[in-house]
Amino acid sequence: MRTGVRGIVVAAAMVAALAGCGGGDGTDPAGGATGAPGAADAAAATGGKEQWQPPTLDATGLLKALPVSAEFTDGTYTGGDPEVVPEADAAKFCADNLEGVDCAGVKSGSIKDLVLAGNSSDDQATFTLYTFGTEAEATAVLKAVEKKRQAPQGEGGPFTPVKVESGGADESFAVERDDYVGVYMRVGSVVSYVSTGDFGRERAERAAQVQIGRLKLVLGGGDPDA
């Protein structure tokens, strides 16, 4: 159910360079969460009251926040290496994966696939993350995707809204059709999309909860693999 975007794979050197750009003041070395640049200037301009900005993710955080196979206990999962998408390609990457909506404000993204090993079916989950400049931009994109999913879908028929407990996202919604379940979520200024095939609703819910758990930990400056 996901449009392929492997043409924008980022080399390890690019990832390292991006991670370096995210470091410095405001960056937690363990989690990859960063504060808004220019916070000191903003504080000076507002009489010493620093303008709050939601935490976001640098390249290291975007990779670290993606789930690992060991977190799934219903089988052995394998998958490709996680990939980071730089800002130059982020708008196309986001639109390709999120129903072609205008991803205004997107800064970067990451993606990872997990496939159930030794299974003849298509049991697969794809995890994508998108960082935005503000929570309002992230919310606008999430709402635009939800509206698209509610519209008629041609030969495939409509998607059915389903209830999925995200495990603590600020906003979320989920849809299913045939063997596909998609869970869309937001935490702060980060949008997460978990796309599953042949997972069923319960396993898709678990996958979404794993993703949100890691994302919130990394945004909070923690290391989920410590």
PDB file of C-alpha atoms in Angstrom:
ATOM      1  CA  MET A   1       0.000   0.000   0.000  1.00  0.00           C
ATOM      2  CA  ARG A   2       3.063   2.301   0.112  1.00  0.00           C
ATOM      3  CA  THR A   3       4.594   4.064  -2.846  1.00  0.00           C
ATOM      4  CA  GLY A   4       8.261   3.099  -3.213  1.00  0.00           C
ATOM      5  CA  VAL A   5      10.792   5.822  -2.520  1.00  0.00           C
ATOM      6  CA  ARG A   6      14.026   3.889  -2.502  1.00  0.00           C
ATOM      7  CA  GLY A   7      15.456   6.266  -5.112  1.00  0.00           C
ATOM      8  CA  ILE A   8      16.156   8.747  -2.321  1.00  0.00           C
ATOM      9  CA  VAL A   9      18.211   6.484  -0.072  1.00  0.00           C
ATOM     10  CA  VAL A  10      20.733   8.520   1.887  1.00  0.00           C
ATOM     11  CA  ALA A  11      24.298   7.296   2.100  1.00  0.00           C
ATOM     12  CA  ALA A  12      25.931   6.762   5.459  1.00  0.00           C
ATOM     13  CA  ALA A  13      28.095   9.813   4.949  1.00  0.00           C
ATOM     14  CA  MET A  14      25.016  11.951   4.372  1.00  0.00           C
ATOM     15  CA  VAL A  15      23.412  10.593   7.522  1.00  0.00           C
ATOM     16  CA  ALA A  16      26.539  11.342   9.499  1.00  0.00           C
ATOM     17  CA  ALA A  17      26.660  14.845   8.066  1.00  0.00           C
ATOM     18  CA  LEU A  18      23.041  15.481   8.926  1.00  0.00           C
ATOM     19  CA  ALA A  19      23.574  14.150  12.411  1.00  0.00           C
ATOM     20  CA  GLY A  20      26.471  16.549  12.812  1.00  0.00           C
ATOM     21  CA  CYS A  21      24.300  19.435  11.726  1.00  0.00           C
ATOM     22  CA  GLY A  22      21.751  18.489  14.361  1.00  0.00           C
ATOM     23  CA  GLY A  23      24.319  18.502  17.153  1.00  0.00           C
ATOM     24  CA  GLY A  24      25.507  21.382  19.263  1.00  0.00           C
ATOM     25  CA  ASP A  25      23.432  23.527  21.546  1.00  0.00           C
ATOM     26  CA  GLY A  26      19.955  22.144  22.116  1.00  0.00           C
ATOM     27  CA  THR A  27      20.748  18.598  20.988  1.00  0.00           C
ATOM     28  CA  ASP A  28      20.585  15.680  23.376  1.00  0.00           C
ATOM     29  CA  PRO A  29      23.447  13.343  22.425  1.00  0.00           C
ATOM     30  CA  ALA A  30      21.504  10.220  23.415  1.00  0.00           C
ATOM     31  CA  GLY A  31      18.144  10.843  21.852  1.00  0.00           C
ATOM     32  CA  GLY A  32      18.702  13.114  18.880  1.00  0.00           C
ATOM     33  CA  ALA A  33      15.949  15.481  19.996  1.00  0.00           C
ATOM     34  CA  THR A  34      16.660  19.105  19.238  1.00  0.00           C
ATOM     35  CA  GLY A  35      15.297  22.401  20.418  1.00  0.00           C
ATOM     36  CA  ALA A  36      14.327  25.206  18.062  1.00  0.00           C
ATOM     37  CA  PRO A  37      17.308  27.174  16.654  1.00  0.00           C
ATOM     38  CA  GLY A  38      17.545  30.796  17.641  1.00  0.00           C
ATOM     39  CA  ALA A  39      15.763  30.306  20.959  1.00  0.00           C
ATOM     40  CA  ALA A  40      18.090  32.754  22.711  1.00  0.00           C
ATOM     41  CA  ASP A  41      17.377  35.423  20.111  1.00  0.00           C
ATOM     42  CA  ALA A  42      13.643  34.797  20.452  1.00  0.00           C
ATOM     43  CA  ALA A  43      13.916  35.170  24.211  1.00  0.00           C
ATOM     44  CA  ALA A  44      15.728  38.478  23.844  1.00  0.00           C
ATOM     45  CA  ALA A  45      13.103  39.764  21.433  1.00  0.00           C
ATOM     46  CA  THR A  46      10.285  38.933  23.834  1.00  0.00           C
ATOM     47  CA  GLY A  47      11.714  40.519  26.937  1.00  0.00           C
ATOM     48  CA  GLY A  48      13.503  37.417  28.161  1.00  0.00           C
ATOM     49  CA  LYS A  49      10.561  35.012  27.731  1.00  0.00           C
ATOM     50  CA  GLU A  50      11.725  32.176  25.549  1.00  0.00           C
ATOM     51  CA  GLN A  51       9.213  31.083  22.920  1.00  0.00           C
ATOM     52  CA  TRP A  52       8.469  27.376  23.425  1.00  0.00           C
ATOM     53  CA  GLN A  53       9.106  25.159  20.430  1.00  0.00           C
ATOM     54  CA  PRO A  54       8.216  21.465  20.259  1.00  0.00           C
ATOM     55  CA  PRO A  55      11.155  19.059  20.231  1.00  0.00           C
ATOM     56  CA  THR A  56      12.014  17.631  16.867  1.00  0.00           C
ATOM     57  CA  LEU A  57      14.424  15.014  15.522  1.00  0.00           C
ATOM     58  CA  ASP A  58      17.791  15.319  13.827  1.00  0.00           C
ATOM     59  CA  ALA A  59      19.102  12.571  11.532  1.00  0.00           C
ATOM     60  CA  THR A  60      20.315  10.445  14.438  1.00  0.00           C
ATOM     61  CA  GLY A  61      16.949  10.722  16.182  1.00  0.00           C
ATOM     62  CA  LEU A  62      15.040   9.885  12.994  1.00  0.00           C
ATOM     63  CA  LEU A  63      16.939   6.613  12.733  1.00  0.00           C
ATOM     64  CA  LYS A  64      16.817   5.777  16.419  1.00  0.00           C
ATOM     65  CA  ALA A  65      13.069   6.361  16.676  1.00  0.00           C
ATOM     66  CA  LEU A  66      12.262   3.669  14.093  1.00  0.00           C
ATOM     67  CA  PRO A  67      11.301   0.285  15.640  1.00  0.00           C
ATOM     68  CA  VAL A  68      13.647  -2.690  15.737  1.00  0.00           C
ATOM     69  CA  SER A  69      12.662  -6.291  15.063  1.00  0.00           C
ATOM     70  CA  ALA A  70      13.421  -7.398  18.631  1.00  0.00           C
ATOM     71  CA  GLU A  71      10.439  -5.377  19.858  1.00  0.00           C
ATOM     72  CA  PHE A  72       8.021  -7.723  18.096  1.00  0.00           C
ATOM     73  CA  THR A  73       7.383 -11.033  19.863  1.00  0.00           C
ATOM     74  CA  ASP A  74       4.974 -12.709  17.438  1.00  0.00           C
ATOM     75  CA  GLY A  75       7.686 -13.985  15.109  1.00  0.00           C
ATOM     76  CA  THR A  76      11.084 -13.228  13.639  1.00  0.00           C
ATOM     77  CA  TYR A  77      11.137 -10.049  11.604  1.00  0.00           C
ATOM     78  CA  THR A  78      13.737  -8.960   9.095  1.00  0.00           C
ATOM     79  CA  GLY A  79      13.979  -5.793   7.072  1.00  0.00           C
ATOM     80  CA  GLY A  80      16.097  -3.380   5.139  1.00  0.00           C
ATOM     81  CA  ASP A  81      18.291  -0.788   6.739  1.00  0.00           C
ATOM     82  CA  PRO A  82      16.531   2.353   7.963  1.00  0.00           C
ATOM     83  CA  GLU A  83      16.934   5.371   5.726  1.00  0.00           C
ATOM     84  CA  VAL A  84      16.964   9.105   6.363  1.00  0.00           C
ATOM     85  CA  VAL A  85      15.552  11.573   3.857  1.00  0.00           C
ATOM     86  CA  PRO A  86      17.136  15.060   3.783  1.00  0.00           C
ATOM     87  CA  GLU A  87      15.161  18.281   3.541  1.00  0.00           C
ATOM     88  CA  ALA A  88      15.740  18.616  -0.204  1.00  0.00           C
ATOM     89  CA  ASP A  89      13.767  15.414  -0.818  1.00  0.00           C
ATOM     90  CA  ALA A  90      11.437  15.551   2.188  1.00  0.00           C
ATOM     91  CA  ALA A  91       8.421  17.167   0.501  1.00  0.00           C
ATOM     92  CA  LYS A  92       8.301  14.547  -2.281  1.00  0.00           C
ATOM     93  CA  PHE A  93       8.967  11.697   0.142  1.00  0.00           C
ATOM     94  CA  CYS A  94       6.137  12.883   2.385  1.00  0.00           C
ATOM     95  CA  ALA A  95       3.662  13.404  -0.462  1.00  0.00           C
ATOM     96  CA  ASP A  96       4.493  10.035  -2.051  1.00  0.00           C
ATOM     97  CA  ASN A  97       3.737   8.214   1.184  1.00  0.00           C
ATOM     98  CA  LEU A  98       0.880  10.326   2.546  1.00  0.00           C
ATOM     99  CA  GLU A  99      -1.726  10.269  -0.214  1.00  0.00           C
ATOM    100  CA  GLY A 100      -0.187  13.080  -2.241  1.00  0.00           C
ATOM    101  CA  VAL A 101      -1.086  15.825   0.251  1.00  0.00           C
ATOM    102  CA  ASP A 102       0.853  19.085   0.432  1.00  0.00           C
ATOM    103  CA  CYS A 103       3.397  18.464   3.191  1.00  0.00           C
ATOM    104  CA  ALA A 104       4.086  22.147   3.861  1.00  0.00           C
ATOM    105  CA  GLY A 105       6.731  22.604   6.539  1.00  0.00           C
ATOM    106  CA  VAL A 106       8.235  19.118   6.364  1.00  0.00           C
ATOM    107  CA  LYS A 107      11.940  19.139   7.223  1.00  0.00           C
ATOM    108  CA  SER A 108      13.098  15.536   6.903  1.00  0.00           C
ATOM    109  CA  GLY A 109      11.946  11.963   7.245  1.00  0.00           C
ATOM    110  CA  SER A 110      12.941   8.367   7.792  1.00  0.00           C
ATOM    111  CA  ILE A 111      11.671   4.941   6.726  1.00  0.00           C
ATOM    112  CA  LYS A 112      12.104   1.272   7.614  1.00  0.00           C
ATOM    113  CA  ASP A 113      10.456  -2.006   6.546  1.00  0.00           C
ATOM    114  CA  LEU A 114       9.946  -5.099   8.702  1.00  0.00           C
ATOM    115  CA  VAL A 115       8.856  -8.420   7.161  1.00  0.00           C
ATOM    116  CA  LEU A 116       7.915 -11.625   8.978  1.00  0.00           C
ATOM    117  CA  ALA A 117      10.638 -14.116   8.067  1.00  0.00           C
ATOM    118  CA  GLY A 118       9.772 -17.588   6.806  1.00  0.00           C
ATOM    119  CA  ASN A 119       6.201 -16.701   5.980  1.00  0.00           C
ATOM    120  CA  SER A 120       4.722 -17.175   2.524  1.00  0.00           C
ATOM    121  CA  SER A 121       2.226 -14.348   3.033  1.00  0.00           C
ATOM    122  CA  ASP A 122       2.917 -10.635   2.799  1.00  0.00           C
ATOM    123  CA  ASP A 123       3.156  -9.915   6.538  1.00  0.00           C
ATOM    124  CA  GLN A 124       4.917  -6.579   6.423  1.00  0.00           C
ATOM    125  CA  ALA A 125       4.995  -3.271   8.232  1.00  0.00           C
ATOM    126  CA  THR A 126       6.495  -0.042   6.939  1.00  0.00           C
ATOM    127  CA  PHE A 127       7.307   2.717   9.404  1.00  0.00           C
ATOM    128  CA  THR A 128       7.765   6.303   8.246  1.00  0.00           C
ATOM    129  CA  LEU A 129       8.424   9.468  10.246  1.00  0.00           C
ATOM    130  CA  TYR A 130       8.178  13.080   9.098  1.00  0.00           C
ATOM    131  CA  THR A 131       9.463  16.074  11.048  1.00  0.00           C
ATOM    132  CA  PHE A 132       7.825  19.483  10.674  1.00  0.00           C
ATOM    133  CA  GLY A 133       8.790  22.967  11.774  1.00  0.00           C
ATOM    134  CA  THR A 134       5.735  23.347  14.019  1.00  0.00           C
ATOM    135  CA  GLU A 135       2.981  21.268  15.580  1.00  0.00           C
ATOM    136  CA  ALA A 136       0.422  23.226  13.547  1.00  0.00           C
ATOM    137  CA  GLU A 137       2.082  22.135  10.286  1.00  0.00           C
ATOM    138  CA  ALA A 138       2.170  18.504  11.418  1.00  0.00           C
ATOM    139  CA  THR A 139      -1.494  18.643  12.446  1.00  0.00           C
ATOM    140  CA  ALA A 140      -2.531  20.199   9.139  1.00  0.00           C
ATOM    141  CA  VAL A 141      -0.904  17.389   7.181  1.00  0.00           C
ATOM    142  CA  LEU A 142      -2.459  14.715   9.393  1.00  0.00           C
ATOM    143  CA  LYS A 143      -5.916  16.255   8.901  1.00  0.00           C
ATOM    144  CA  ALA A 144      -5.377  16.489   5.131  1.00  0.00           C
ATOM    145  CA  VAL A 145      -4.467  12.791   4.966  1.00  0.00           C
ATOM    146  CA  GLU A 146      -7.512  11.843   7.028  1.00  0.00           C
ATOM    147  CA  LYS A 147      -9.751  13.812   4.665  1.00  0.00           C
ATOM    148  CA  LYS A 148      -8.195  12.036   1.674  1.00  0.00           C
ATOM    149  CA  ARG A 149      -8.769   8.636   3.256  1.00  0.00           C
ATOM    150  CA  GLN A 150     -12.447   9.479   3.751  1.00  0.00           C
ATOM    151  CA  ALA A 151     -12.937  10.250   0.053  1.00  0.00           C
ATOM    152  CA  PRO A 152     -14.010   7.615  -2.544  1.00  0.00           C
ATOM    153  CA  GLN A 153     -11.054   5.443  -3.533  1.00  0.00           C
ATOM    154  CA  GLY A 154     -11.884   4.170  -7.037  1.00  0.00           C
ATOM    155  CA  GLU A 155     -11.707   0.466  -7.887  1.00  0.00           C
ATOM    156  CA  GLY A 156     -10.298  -0.507  -4.508  1.00  0.00           C
ATOM    157  CA  GLY A 157     -13.383   0.688  -2.690  1.00  0.00           C
ATOM    158  CA  PRO A 158     -13.515   2.916   0.396  1.00  0.00           C
ATOM    159  CA  PHE A 159     -11.242   2.669   3.399  1.00  0.00           C
ATOM    160  CA  THR A 160     -13.004   1.896   6.661  1.00  0.00           C
ATOM    161  CA  PRO A 161     -12.124   3.958   9.751  1.00  0.00           C
ATOM    162  CA  VAL A 162     -11.146   1.673  12.644  1.00  0.00           C
ATOM    163  CA  LYS A 163     -10.352   2.234  16.293  1.00  0.00           C
ATOM    164  CA  VAL A 164      -6.696   1.640  17.126  1.00  0.00           C
ATOM    165  CA  GLU A 165      -5.105   2.588  20.446  1.00  0.00           C
ATOM    166  CA  SER A 166      -1.904   4.391  19.522  1.00  0.00           C
ATOM    167  CA  GLY A 167      -0.306   4.219  22.937  1.00  0.00           C
ATOM    168  CA  GLY A 168      -0.049   7.931  23.646  1.00  0.00           C
ATOM    169  CA  ALA A 169       0.009   9.911  20.390  1.00  0.00           C
ATOM    170  CA  ASP A 170      -1.238  13.499  20.525  1.00  0.00           C
ATOM    171  CA  GLU A 171      -3.514  12.758  17.566  1.00  0.00           C
ATOM    172  CA  SER A 172      -4.219   9.604  15.583  1.00  0.00           C
ATOM    173  CA  PHE A 173      -6.585   7.824  13.235  1.00  0.00           C
ATOM    174  CA  ALA A 174      -6.560   4.463  11.477  1.00  0.00           C
ATOM    175  CA  VAL A 175      -8.155   2.884   8.413  1.00  0.00           C
ATOM    176  CA  GLU A 176      -8.354  -0.588   6.923  1.00  0.00           C
ATOM    177  CA  ARG A 177      -9.218  -2.208   3.611  1.00  0.00           C
ATOM    178  CA  ASP A 178      -8.806  -5.879   2.743  1.00  0.00           C
ATOM    179  CA  ASP A 179      -5.511  -6.999   4.347  1.00  0.00           C
ATOM    180  CA  TYR A 180      -4.210  -3.444   4.884  1.00  0.00           C
ATOM    181  CA  VAL A 181      -4.332  -1.444   8.114  1.00  0.00           C
ATOM    182  CA  GLY A 182      -2.788   2.019   8.234  1.00  0.00           C
ATOM    183  CA  VAL A 183      -2.249   4.000  11.418  1.00  0.00           C
ATOM    184  CA  TYR A 184      -1.482   7.725  11.232  1.00  0.00           C
ATOM    185  CA  MET A 185      -0.246   9.544  14.336  1.00  0.00           C
ATOM    186  CA  ARG A 186       1.308  12.761  15.576  1.00  0.00           C
ATOM    187  CA  VAL A 187       3.577  13.430  18.538  1.00  0.00           C
ATOM    188  CA  GLY A 188       4.581  17.074  18.822  1.00  0.00           C
ATOM    189  CA  SER A 189       5.835  18.188  15.414  1.00  0.00           C
ATOM    190  CA  VAL A 190       6.485  14.631  14.165  1.00  0.00           C
ATOM    191  CA  VAL A 191       4.001  12.649  12.057  1.00  0.00           C
ATOM    192  CA  SER A 192       4.211   8.850  12.039  1.00  0.00           C
ATOM    193  CA  TYR A 193       2.621   6.503   9.515  1.00  0.00           C
ATOM    194  CA  VAL A 194       2.558   2.743  10.140  1.00  0.00           C
ATOM    195  CA  SER A 195       1.409   0.814   7.061  1.00  0.00           C
ATOM    196  CA  THR A 196       0.762  -2.920   7.522  1.00  0.00           C
ATOM    197  CA  GLY A 197      -0.218  -5.790   5.251  1.00  0.00           C
ATOM    198  CA  ASP A 198      -1.605  -9.103   6.526  1.00  0.00           C
ATOM    199  CA  PHE A 199      -0.995  -7.949  10.090  1.00  0.00           C
ATOM    200  CA  GLY A 200      -4.611  -7.721  11.159  1.00  0.00           C
ATOM    201  CA  ARG A 201      -5.896  -4.943  13.363  1.00  0.00           C
ATOM    202  CA  GLU A 202      -4.446  -6.179  16.668  1.00  0.00           C
ATOM    203  CA  ARG A 203      -0.905  -6.575  15.359  1.00  0.00           C
ATOM    204  CA  ALA A 204      -1.158  -3.259  13.512  1.00  0.00           C
ATOM    205  CA  GLU A 205      -2.167  -1.653  16.810  1.00  0.00           C
ATOM    206  CA  ARG A 206       0.832  -3.210  18.532  1.00  0.00           C
ATOM    207  CA  ALA A 207       3.134  -1.980  15.773  1.00  0.00           C
ATOM    208  CA  ALA A 208       1.755   1.543  16.189  1.00  0.00           C
ATOM    209  CA  GLN A 209       2.289   1.397  19.945  1.00  0.00           C
ATOM    210  CA  VAL A 210       5.885   0.236  19.501  1.00  0.00           C
ATOM    211  CA  GLN A 211       6.499   3.142  17.132  1.00  0.00           C
ATOM    212  CA  ILE A 212       4.949   5.742  19.427  1.00  0.00           C
ATOM    213  CA  GLY A 213       6.795   4.375  22.449  1.00  0.00           C
ATOM    214  CA  ARG A 214      10.165   4.744  20.745  1.00  0.00           C
ATOM    215  CA  LEU A 215       9.304   8.102  19.227  1.00  0.00           C
ATOM    216  CA  LYS A 216       8.253   9.641  22.532  1.00  0.00           C
ATOM    217  CA  LEU A 217      11.334   8.290  24.275  1.00  0.00           C
ATOM    218  CA  VAL A 218      13.689   9.707  21.661  1.00  0.00           C
ATOM    219  CA  LEU A 219      11.867  13.052  21.596  1.00  0.00           C
ATOM    220  CA  GLY A 220      12.297  13.171  25.356  1.00  0.00           C
ATOM    221  CA  GLY A 221      16.058  12.721  25.029  1.00  0.00           C
ATOM    222  CA  GLY A 222      16.156   9.020  25.872  1.00  0.00           C
ATOM    223  CA  ASP A 223      17.769   6.053  24.167  1.00  0.00           C
ATOM    224  CA  PRO A 224      15.332   3.157  23.577  1.00  0.00           C
ATOM    225  CA  ASP A 225      18.193   0.742  22.955  1.00  0.00           C
ATOM    226  CA  ALA A 226      20.224   1.588  26.050  1.00  0.00           C
TER     227      ALA A 226
END
